[in-house]
Short mmCIF file of C-alpha atoms and ligand atoms in Angstrom, two decimals:
data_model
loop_
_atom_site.label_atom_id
_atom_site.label_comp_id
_atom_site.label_asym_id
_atom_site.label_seq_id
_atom_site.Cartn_x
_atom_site.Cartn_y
_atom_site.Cartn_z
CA UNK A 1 -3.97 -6.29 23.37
CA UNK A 2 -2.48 -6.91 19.72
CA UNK A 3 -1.93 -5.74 16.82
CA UNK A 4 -4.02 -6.17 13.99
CA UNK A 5 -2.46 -5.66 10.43
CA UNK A 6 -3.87 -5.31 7.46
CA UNK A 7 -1.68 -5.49 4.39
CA UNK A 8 -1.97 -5.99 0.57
CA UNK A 9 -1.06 -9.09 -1.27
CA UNK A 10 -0.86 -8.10 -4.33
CA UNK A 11 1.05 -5.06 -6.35
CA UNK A 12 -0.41 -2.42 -4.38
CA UNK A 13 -4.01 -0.87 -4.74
CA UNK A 14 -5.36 -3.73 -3.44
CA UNK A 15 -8.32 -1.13 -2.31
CA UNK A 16 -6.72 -0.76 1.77
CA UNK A 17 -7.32 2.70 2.69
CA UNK A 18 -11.49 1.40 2.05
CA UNK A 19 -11.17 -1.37 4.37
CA UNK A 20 -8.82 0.63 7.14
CA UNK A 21 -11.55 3.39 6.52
CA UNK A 22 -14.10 0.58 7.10
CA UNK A 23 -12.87 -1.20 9.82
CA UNK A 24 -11.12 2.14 11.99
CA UNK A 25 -14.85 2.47 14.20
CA UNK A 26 -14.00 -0.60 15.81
CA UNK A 27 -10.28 0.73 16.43
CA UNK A 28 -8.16 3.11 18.90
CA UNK A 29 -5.57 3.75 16.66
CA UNK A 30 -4.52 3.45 12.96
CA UNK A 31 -1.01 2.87 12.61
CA UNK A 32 1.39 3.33 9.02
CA UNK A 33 4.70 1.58 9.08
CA UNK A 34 6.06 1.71 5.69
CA UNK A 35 6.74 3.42 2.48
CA UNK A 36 5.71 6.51 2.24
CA UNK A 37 4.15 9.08 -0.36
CA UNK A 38 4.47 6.41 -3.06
CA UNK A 39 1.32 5.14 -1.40
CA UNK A 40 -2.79 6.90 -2.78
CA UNK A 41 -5.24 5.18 -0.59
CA UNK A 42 -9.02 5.97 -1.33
CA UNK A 43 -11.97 6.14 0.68
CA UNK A 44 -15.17 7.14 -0.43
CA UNK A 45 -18.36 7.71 1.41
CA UNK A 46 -21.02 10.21 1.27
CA UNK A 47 -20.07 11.00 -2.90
CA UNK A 48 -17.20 12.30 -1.92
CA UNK A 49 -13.50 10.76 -2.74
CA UNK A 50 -10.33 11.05 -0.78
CA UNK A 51 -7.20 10.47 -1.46
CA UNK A 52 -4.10 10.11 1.01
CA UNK A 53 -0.77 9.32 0.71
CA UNK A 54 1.12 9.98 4.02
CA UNK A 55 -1.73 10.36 6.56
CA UNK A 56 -3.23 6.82 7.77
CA UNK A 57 -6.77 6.16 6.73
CA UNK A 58 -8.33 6.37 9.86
CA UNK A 59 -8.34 10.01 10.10
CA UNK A 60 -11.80 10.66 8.75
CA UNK A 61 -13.55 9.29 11.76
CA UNK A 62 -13.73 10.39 15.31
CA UNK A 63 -12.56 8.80 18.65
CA UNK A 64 -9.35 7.12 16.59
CA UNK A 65 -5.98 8.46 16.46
CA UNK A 66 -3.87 8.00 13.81
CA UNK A 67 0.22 7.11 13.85
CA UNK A 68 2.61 7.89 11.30
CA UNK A 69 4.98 5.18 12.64
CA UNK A 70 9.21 4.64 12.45
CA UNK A 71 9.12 3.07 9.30
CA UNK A 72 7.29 5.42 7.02
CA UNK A 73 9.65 7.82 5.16
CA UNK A 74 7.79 11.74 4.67
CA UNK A 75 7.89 14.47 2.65
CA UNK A 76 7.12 17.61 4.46
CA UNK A 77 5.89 19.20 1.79
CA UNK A 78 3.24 16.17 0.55
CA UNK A 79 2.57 15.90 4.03
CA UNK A 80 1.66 19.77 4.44
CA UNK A 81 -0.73 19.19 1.15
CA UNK A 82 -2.59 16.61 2.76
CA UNK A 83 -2.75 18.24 6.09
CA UNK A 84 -4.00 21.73 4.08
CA UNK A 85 -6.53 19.49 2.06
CA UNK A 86 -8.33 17.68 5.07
CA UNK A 87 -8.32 20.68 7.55
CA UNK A 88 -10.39 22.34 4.56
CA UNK A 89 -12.45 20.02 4.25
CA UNK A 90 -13.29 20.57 8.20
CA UNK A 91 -10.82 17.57 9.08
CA UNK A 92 -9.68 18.19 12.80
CA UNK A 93 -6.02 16.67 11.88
CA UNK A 94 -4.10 17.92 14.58
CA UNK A 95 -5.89 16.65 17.90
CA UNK A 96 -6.09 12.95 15.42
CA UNK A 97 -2.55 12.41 14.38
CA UNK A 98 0.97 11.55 16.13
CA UNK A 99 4.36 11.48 13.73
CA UNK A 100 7.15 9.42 15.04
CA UNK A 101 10.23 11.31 15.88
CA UNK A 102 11.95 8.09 14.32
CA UNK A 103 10.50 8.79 10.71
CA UNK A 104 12.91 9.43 8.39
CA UNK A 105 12.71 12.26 6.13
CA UNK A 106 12.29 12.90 2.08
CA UNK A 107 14.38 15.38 0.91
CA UNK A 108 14.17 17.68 -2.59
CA UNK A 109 17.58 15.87 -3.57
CA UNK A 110 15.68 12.89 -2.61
CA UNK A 111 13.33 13.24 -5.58
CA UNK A 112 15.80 14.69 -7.72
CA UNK A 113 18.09 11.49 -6.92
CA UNK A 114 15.59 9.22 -7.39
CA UNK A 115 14.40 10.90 -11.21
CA UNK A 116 18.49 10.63 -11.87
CA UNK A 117 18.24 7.35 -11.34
CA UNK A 118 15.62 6.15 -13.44
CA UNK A 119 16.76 8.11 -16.22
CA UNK A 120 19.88 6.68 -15.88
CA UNK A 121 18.21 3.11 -15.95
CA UNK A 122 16.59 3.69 -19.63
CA UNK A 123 14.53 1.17 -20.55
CA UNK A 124 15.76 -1.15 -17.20
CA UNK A 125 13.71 1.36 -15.07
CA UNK A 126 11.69 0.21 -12.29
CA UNK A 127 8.77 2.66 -12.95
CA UNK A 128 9.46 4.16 -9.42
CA UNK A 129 6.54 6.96 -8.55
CA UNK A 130 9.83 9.13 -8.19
CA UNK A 131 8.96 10.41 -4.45
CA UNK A 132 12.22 9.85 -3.71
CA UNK A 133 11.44 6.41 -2.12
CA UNK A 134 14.66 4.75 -2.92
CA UNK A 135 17.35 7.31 -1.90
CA UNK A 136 15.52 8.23 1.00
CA UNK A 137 15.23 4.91 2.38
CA UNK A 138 19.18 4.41 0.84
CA UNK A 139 20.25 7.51 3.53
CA UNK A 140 18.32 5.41 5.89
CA UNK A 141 20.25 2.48 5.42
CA UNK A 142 23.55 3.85 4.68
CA UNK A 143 23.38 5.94 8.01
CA UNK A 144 23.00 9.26 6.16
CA UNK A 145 19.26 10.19 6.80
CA UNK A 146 17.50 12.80 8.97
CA UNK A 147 15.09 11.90 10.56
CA UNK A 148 11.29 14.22 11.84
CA UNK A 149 12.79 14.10 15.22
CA UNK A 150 15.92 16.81 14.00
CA UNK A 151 13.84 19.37 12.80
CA UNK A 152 13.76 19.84 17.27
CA UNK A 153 17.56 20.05 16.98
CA UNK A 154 19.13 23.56 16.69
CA UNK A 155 22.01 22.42 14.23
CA UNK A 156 18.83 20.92 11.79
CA UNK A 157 19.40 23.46 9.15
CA UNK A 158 23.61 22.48 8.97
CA UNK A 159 22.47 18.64 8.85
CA UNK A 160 20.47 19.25 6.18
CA UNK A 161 23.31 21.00 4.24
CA UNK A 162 25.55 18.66 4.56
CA UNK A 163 23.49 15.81 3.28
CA UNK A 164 22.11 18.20 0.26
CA UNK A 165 26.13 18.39 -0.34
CA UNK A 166 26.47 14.95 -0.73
CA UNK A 167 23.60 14.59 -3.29
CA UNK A 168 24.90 17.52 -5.45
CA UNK A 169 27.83 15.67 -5.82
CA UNK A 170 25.88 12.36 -7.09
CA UNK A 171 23.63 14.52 -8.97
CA UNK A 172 26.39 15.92 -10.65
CA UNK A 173 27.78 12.57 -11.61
CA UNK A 174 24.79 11.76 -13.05
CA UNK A 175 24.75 15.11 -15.34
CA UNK A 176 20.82 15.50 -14.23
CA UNK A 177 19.79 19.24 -14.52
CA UNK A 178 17.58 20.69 -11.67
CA UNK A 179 16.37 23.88 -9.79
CA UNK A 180 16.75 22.65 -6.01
CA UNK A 181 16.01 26.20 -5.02
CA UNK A 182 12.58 25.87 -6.26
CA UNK A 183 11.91 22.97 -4.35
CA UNK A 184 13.27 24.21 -1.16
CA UNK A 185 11.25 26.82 -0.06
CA UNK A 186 7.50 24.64 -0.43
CA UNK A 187 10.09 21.97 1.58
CA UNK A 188 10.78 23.96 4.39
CA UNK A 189 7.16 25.22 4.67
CA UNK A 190 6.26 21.90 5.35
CA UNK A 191 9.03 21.40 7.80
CA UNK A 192 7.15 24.06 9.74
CA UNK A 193 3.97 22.39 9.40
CA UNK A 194 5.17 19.10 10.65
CA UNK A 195 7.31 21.19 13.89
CA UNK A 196 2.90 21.92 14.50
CA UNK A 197 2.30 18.44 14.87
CA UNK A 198 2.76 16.19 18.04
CA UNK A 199 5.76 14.52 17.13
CA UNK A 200 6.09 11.36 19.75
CA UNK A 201 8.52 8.66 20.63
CA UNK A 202 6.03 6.27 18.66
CA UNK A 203 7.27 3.05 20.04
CA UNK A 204 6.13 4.25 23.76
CA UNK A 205 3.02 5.74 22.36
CA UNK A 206 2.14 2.11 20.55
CA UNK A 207 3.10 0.10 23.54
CA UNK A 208 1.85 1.86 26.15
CA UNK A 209 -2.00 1.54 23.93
CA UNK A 210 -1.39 -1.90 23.96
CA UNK A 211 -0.88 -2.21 27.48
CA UNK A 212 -3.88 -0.38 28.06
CA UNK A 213 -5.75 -2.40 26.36
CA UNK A 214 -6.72 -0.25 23.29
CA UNK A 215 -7.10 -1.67 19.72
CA UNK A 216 -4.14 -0.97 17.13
CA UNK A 217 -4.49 -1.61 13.43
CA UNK A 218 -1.47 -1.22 11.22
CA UNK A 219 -2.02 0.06 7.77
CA UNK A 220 0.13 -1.47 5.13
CA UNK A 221 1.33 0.28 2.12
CA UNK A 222 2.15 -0.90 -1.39
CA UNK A 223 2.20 -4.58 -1.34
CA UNK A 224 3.76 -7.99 -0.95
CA UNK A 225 4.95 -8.41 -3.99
CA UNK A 226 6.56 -4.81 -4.00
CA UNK A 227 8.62 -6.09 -0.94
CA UNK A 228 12.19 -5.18 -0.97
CA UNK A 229 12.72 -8.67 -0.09
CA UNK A 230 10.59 -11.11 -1.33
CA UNK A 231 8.80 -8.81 -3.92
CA UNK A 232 10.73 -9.35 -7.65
CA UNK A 233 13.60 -7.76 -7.37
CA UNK A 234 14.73 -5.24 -8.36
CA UNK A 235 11.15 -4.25 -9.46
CA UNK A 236 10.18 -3.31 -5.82
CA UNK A 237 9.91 -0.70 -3.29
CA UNK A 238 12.43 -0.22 -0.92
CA UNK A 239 10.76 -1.23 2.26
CA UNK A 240 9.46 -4.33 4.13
CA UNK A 241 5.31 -4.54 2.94
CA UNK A 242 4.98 -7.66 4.95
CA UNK A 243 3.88 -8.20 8.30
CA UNK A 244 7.15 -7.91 9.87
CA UNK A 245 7.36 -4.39 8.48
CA UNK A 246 4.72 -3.62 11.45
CA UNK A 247 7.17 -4.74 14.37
CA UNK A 248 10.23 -2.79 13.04
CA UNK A 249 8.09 -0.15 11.09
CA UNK A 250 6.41 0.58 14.66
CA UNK A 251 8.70 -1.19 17.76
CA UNK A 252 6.58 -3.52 18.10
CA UNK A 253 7.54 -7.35 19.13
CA UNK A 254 6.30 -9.89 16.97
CA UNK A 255 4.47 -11.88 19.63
CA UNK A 256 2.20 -8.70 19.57
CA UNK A 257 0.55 -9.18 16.25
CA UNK A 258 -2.78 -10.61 16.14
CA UNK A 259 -4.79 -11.01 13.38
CA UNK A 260 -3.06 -10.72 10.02
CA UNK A 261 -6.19 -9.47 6.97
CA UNK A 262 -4.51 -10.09 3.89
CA UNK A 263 -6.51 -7.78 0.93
CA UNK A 264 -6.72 -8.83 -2.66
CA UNK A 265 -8.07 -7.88 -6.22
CA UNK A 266 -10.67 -10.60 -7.67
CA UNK A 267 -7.91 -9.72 -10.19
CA UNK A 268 -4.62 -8.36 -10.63
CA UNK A 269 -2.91 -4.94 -11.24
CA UNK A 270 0.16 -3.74 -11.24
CA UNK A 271 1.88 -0.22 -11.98
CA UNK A 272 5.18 -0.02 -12.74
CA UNK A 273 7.84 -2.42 -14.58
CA UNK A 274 8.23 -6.16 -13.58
CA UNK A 275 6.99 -9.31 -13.86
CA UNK A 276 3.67 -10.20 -14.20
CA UNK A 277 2.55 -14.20 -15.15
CA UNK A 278 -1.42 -13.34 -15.25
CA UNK A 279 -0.97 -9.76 -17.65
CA UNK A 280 -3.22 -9.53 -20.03
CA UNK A 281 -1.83 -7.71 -23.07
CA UNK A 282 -5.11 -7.87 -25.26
CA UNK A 283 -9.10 -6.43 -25.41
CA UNK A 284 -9.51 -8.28 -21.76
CA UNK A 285 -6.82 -6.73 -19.80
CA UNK A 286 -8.28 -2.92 -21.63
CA UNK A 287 -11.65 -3.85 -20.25
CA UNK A 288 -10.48 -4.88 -16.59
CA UNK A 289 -8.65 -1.17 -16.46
CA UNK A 290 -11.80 0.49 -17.70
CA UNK A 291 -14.45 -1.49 -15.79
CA UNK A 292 -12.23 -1.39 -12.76
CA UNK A 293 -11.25 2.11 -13.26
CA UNK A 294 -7.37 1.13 -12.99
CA UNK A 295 -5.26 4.14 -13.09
CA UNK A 296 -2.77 5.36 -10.02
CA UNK A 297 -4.21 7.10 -7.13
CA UNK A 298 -0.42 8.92 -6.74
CA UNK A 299 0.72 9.21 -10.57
CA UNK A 300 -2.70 8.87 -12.69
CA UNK A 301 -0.67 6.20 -14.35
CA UNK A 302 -2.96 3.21 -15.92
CA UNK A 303 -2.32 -0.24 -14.82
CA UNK A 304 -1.36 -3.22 -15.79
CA UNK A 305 -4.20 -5.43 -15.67
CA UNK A 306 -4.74 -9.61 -15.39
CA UNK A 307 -6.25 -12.35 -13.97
CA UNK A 308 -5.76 -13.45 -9.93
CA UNK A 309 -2.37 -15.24 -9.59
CA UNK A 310 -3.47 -18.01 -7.07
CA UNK A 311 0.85 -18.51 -6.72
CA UNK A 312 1.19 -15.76 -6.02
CA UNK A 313 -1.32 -14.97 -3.29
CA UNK A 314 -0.29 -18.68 -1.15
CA UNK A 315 3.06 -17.03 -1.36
CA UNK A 316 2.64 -13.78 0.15
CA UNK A 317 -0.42 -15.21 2.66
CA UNK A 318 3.03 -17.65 4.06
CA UNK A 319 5.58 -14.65 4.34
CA UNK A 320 3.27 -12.47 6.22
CA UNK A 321 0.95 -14.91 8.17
CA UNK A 322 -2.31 -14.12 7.05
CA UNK A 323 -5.56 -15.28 9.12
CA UNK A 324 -7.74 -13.86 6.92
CA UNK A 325 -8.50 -12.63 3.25
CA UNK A 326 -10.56 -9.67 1.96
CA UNK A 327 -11.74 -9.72 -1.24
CA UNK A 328 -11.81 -6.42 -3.30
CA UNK A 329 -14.06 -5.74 -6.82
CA UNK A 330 -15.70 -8.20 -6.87
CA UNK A 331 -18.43 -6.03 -9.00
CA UNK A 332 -15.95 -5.33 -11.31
CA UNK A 333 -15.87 -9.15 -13.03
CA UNK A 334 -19.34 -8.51 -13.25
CA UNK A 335 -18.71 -7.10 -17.12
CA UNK A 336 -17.02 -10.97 -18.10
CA UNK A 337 -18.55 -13.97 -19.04
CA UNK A 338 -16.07 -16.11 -18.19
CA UNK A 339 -13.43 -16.01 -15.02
CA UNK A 340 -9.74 -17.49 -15.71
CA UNK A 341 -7.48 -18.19 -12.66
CA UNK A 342 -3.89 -19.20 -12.55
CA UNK A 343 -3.59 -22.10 -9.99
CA UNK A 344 0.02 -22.95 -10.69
CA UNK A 345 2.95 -21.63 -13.09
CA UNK A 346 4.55 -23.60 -16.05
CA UNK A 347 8.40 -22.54 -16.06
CA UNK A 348 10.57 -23.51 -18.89
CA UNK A 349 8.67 -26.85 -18.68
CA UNK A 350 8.85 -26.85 -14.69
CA UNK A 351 5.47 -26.77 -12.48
CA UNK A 352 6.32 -24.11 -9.81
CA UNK A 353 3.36 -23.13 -7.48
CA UNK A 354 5.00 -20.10 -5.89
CA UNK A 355 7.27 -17.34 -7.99
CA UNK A 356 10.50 -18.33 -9.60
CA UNK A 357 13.42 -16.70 -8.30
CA UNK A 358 14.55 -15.44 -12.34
CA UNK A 359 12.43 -12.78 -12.96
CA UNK A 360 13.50 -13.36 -16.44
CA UNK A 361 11.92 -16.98 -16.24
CA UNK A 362 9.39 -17.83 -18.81
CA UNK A 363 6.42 -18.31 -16.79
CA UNK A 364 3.52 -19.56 -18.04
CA UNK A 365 0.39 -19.56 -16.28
CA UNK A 366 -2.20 -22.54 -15.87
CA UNK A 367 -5.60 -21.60 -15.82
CA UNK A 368 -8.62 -23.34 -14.01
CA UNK A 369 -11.68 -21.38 -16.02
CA UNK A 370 -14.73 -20.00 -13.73
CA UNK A 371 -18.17 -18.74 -14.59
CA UNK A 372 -18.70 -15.43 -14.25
CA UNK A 373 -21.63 -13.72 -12.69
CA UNK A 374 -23.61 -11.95 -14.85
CA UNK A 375 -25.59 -9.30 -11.79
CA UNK A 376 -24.75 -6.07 -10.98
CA UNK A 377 -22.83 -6.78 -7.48
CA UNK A 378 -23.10 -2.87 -6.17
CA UNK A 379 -26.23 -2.59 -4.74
CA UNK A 380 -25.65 -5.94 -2.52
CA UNK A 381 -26.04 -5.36 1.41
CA UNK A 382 -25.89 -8.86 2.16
CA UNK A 383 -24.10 -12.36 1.40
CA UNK A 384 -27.52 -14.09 0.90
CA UNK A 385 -28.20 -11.89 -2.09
CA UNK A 386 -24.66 -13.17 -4.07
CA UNK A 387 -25.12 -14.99 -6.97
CA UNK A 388 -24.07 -18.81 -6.98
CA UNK A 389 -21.00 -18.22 -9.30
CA UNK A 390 -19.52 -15.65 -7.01
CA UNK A 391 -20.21 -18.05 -4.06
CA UNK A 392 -18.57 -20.52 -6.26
CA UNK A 393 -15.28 -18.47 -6.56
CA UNK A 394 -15.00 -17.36 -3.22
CA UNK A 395 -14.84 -21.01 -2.53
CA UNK A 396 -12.41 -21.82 -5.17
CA UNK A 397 -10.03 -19.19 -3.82
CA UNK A 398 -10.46 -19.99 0.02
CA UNK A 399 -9.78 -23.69 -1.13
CA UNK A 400 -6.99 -22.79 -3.15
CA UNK A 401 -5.08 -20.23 -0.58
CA UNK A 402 -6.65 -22.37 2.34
CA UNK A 403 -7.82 -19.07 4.17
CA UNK A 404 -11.21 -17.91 4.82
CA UNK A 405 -12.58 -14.80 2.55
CA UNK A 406 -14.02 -12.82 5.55
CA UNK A 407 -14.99 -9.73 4.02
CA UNK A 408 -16.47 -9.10 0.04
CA UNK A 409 -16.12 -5.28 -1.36
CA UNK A 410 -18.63 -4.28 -4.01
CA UNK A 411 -18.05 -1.05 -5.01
CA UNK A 412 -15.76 2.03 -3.96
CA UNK A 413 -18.37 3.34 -1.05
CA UNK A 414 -17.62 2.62 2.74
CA UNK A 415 -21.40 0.85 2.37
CA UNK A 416 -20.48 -1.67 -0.60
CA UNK A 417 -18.41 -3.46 1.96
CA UNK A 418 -20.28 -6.82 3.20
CA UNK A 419 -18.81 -9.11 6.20
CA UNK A 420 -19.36 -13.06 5.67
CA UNK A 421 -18.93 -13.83 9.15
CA UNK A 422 -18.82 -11.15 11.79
CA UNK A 423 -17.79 -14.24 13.99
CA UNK A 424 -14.53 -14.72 11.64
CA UNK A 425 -13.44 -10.67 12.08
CA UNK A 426 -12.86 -10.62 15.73
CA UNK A 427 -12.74 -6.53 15.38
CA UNK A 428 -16.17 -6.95 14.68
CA UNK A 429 -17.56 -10.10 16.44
P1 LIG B 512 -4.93 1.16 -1.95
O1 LIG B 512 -3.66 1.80 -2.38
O2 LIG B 512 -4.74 -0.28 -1.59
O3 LIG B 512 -5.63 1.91 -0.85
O4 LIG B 512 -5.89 1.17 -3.21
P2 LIG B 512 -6.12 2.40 -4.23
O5 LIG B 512 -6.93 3.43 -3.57
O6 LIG B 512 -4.84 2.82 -4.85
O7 LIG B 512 -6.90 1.69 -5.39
C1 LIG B 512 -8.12 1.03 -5.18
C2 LIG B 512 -9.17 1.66 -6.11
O8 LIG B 512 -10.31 0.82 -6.19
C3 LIG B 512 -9.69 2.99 -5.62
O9 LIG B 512 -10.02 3.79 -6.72
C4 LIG B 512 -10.94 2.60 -4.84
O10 LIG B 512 -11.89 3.66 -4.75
C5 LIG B 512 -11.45 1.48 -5.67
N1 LIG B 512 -12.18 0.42 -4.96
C6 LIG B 512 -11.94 -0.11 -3.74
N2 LIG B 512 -12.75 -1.16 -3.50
C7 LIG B 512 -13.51 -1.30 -4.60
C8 LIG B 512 -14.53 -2.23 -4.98
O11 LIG B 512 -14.88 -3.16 -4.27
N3 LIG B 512 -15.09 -2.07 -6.22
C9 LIG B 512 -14.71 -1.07 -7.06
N4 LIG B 512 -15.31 -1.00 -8.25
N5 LIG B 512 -13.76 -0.18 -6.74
C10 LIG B 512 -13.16 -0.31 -5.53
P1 LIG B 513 -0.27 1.76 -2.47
O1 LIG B 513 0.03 1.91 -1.00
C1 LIG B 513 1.04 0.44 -6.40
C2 LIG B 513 5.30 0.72 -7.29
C3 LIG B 513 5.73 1.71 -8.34
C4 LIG B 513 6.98 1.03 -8.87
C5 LIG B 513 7.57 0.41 -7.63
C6 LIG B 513 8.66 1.25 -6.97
O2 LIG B 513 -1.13 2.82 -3.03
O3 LIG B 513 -0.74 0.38 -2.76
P2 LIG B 513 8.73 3.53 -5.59
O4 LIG B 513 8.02 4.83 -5.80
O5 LIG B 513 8.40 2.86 -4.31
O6 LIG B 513 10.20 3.63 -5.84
O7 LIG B 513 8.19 2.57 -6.77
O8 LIG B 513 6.51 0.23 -6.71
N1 LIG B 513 4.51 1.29 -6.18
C7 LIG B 513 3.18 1.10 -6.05
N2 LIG B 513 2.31 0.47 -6.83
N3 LIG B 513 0.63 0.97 -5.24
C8 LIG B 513 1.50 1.58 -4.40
O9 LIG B 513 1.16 2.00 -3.18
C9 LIG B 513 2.85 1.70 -4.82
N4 LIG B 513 3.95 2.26 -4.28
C10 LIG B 513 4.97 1.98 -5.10
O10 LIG B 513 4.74 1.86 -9.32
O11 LIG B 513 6.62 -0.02 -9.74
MG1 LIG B 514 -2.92 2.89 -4.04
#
């Protein structure tokens, strides 16, 4: 068997934990392989809305286990939250989730390093979620980082000393005031939590499914323009978002992935600082955030708000291999009478059709206009009911991006999610 990933191609908030909560019936396993608290993916079914930022999104249902993978960077303490949260709500969480031993760890001096750092930034900052992302990942890197699999070791506790010594001393070059005894003792609570869990050698555990024939879908986090590499720089996260953040964010070879979904806005948002061709500064960009309800699942922040980049979509559909789109609000265009769409860039006088490598370039976008359609999309069960227009633009985007649009979501709830061709989604053929 392969891997299926499913990934955003956007700024993040594409709407993945829905479709991972959507598709995880026809799954063994849900699998996370980057990032790490930064990430707030929703579901939403029976009135009820969830939230998660560590756990994959596949925990709600039965028969599917879940995999915090290699790549994924936790905080024991966010981690315990969520844990606390879904066992209350009757959530079986232990008998449904595996934590790699590989996983690196978020320290308190993580988060304080990471608010040091944006201060120190001023008005250059990158609008981080300050979970302590950045230096976590940086100890990762830089060979300094423990990982889930030392809180087994008996010398943990002088580990973790000696890499808190090392951030006192940066923290103290960066003058930032702080009470890391306050944030130690809700940290090492969730230590003990996580010690509960069934921490595995995750690259086995994924592997051996996969030789068993059982169904894997990884569960992307942020997205593809956040990518430390090809995102815009330095305005990203610190981790791979892409597709090949599943084969080192999990151990698995690439010749293993299978389909690639690729999950998009009808429009654009972004949180955070960096460029953005489509924003829309005025009365338009105020009524996508309020129609769409665009604020952050993690920080409550609102977001930036503008029309679909088609650029920028071709470009991250090429980096990670995408075989298929998903299309996400479409009920929330619904409020407009007309649709704009940015099918290539202007820069300094320059067409581009992909993003400039100067984030300081002067883009400017060029727009084909749409029709909008004027029904209420939500209570839609089926692709015969859509209105010509949206037919129309689904068209105009598969043309554009040259993939097929395989699945249409109409609304927050697990039901508003309609499948154009079951034949198309394998998972579900
Ligand atoms: P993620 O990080 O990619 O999982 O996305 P978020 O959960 O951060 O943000 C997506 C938001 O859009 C959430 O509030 C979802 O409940 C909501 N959402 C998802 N799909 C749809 C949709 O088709 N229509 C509407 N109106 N809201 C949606
Ligand atoms: P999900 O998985 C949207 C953004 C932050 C900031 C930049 C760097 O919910 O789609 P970091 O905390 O990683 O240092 O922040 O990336 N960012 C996200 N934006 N959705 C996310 O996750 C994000 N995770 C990080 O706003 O601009
Ligand atoms: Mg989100």
């Amino acid at each position: 068997m392969k891997v299926d990933v499913l990934l955003g191609l956007q700024w993040g908030d594409e709407g993945k934990g829905k479709v991972v909560d959507v598709l995880t019936p026809h799954y063994d396993v849900i699998a996370r392989f980057q990032g790490g608290p930064n990430a707030g993916h929703t579901l939403e079914f029976e009135g009820v809305k969830h939230v998660l930022h560590t756990i994959p999104s596949g925990i709600f249902r039965e028969n599917t286990q879940n995999l915090v993978g290699n790549g994924v960077v936790i905080d024991p303490e966010v981690f315990k939250k969520e844990v606390v949260a879904l066992e209350n709500m009757g959530v079986n969480v232990k008998s449904k989730l595996k934590i790699s031993r590989k996983a690196h760890l978020i320290l308190p001096t993580h988060k304080l390093l990471d608010a040091a750092s944006e201060n120190a930034k001023g008005k250059n900052k990158i609008g981080s979620t300050l979970r302590g992302i950045g230096p976590a990942y940086m100890d990762k890197t830089g060979r300094n980082g423990l990982r889930v699999g030392d809180i087994e070791l008996a010398d943990f506790k002088n580990r973790y000393n000696t890499l808190v010594a090392k951030h006192l001393d940066i923290l103290k070059s960066f003058k930032f005031k702080h009470n890391l005894k306050e944030l130690e003792g809700p940290w090492f609570e969730g230590i003990e939590k996580l010690k509960s869990f069934e921490l595995v050698d995750s690259e086995q555990y994924i592997n051996s499914c996969l030789d068993n024939n059982m169904k894997v879908l990884a569960e992307g986090a942020q997205g593809s323009l956040l990518d430390i590499d090809f995102g815009s720089y330095p305005f990203v996260t610190s981790s791979n978002t892409i597709s090949a953040g599943a084969c080192t964010g999990l151990g698995i070879a690439p010749n293993r992935i299978g389909e690639v979904f690729g999950i998009f806005k009808a429009y654009c948002t972004r949180v955070g600082s960096g460029p953005f061709p489509t924003e829309l500064e005025n009365q338009i960009g105020e009524r996508l955030r309020k129609e769409g309800n665009e604020f952050g699942a993690t920080t409550g922040r609102p977001r930036r708000c503008g029309w679909l980049d088609i650029p920028a979509l071709k470009y991250t559909a090429m980096i990670s291999g995408v075989t298929q789109l998903i299309m996400m609000k479409a009920d929330v265009l619904s409020a407009f009478k007309e649709i704009l769409v940015c099918k290539k860039y202007n820069v300094n006088g320059h067409e581009m059709d992909y993003p400039p490598y100067d984030i300081k370039a002067k883009i400017d976008p060029v727009y084909d206009s749409l029709e909008c359609w004027p029904d209420d999309l939500t209570g839609i069960k089926n692709t015969s009911e859509f209105p010509g227009q949206l037919n129309d633009y689904i068209k105009y985007v598969e043309e554009k991006v040259g993939l097929p649009i395989t699945i249409i979501s109409v609304g927050p709830d697990r039901s508003q999610t309609i499948v154009r061709d079951k034949n198309k989604v394998p998972v579900l053929a």
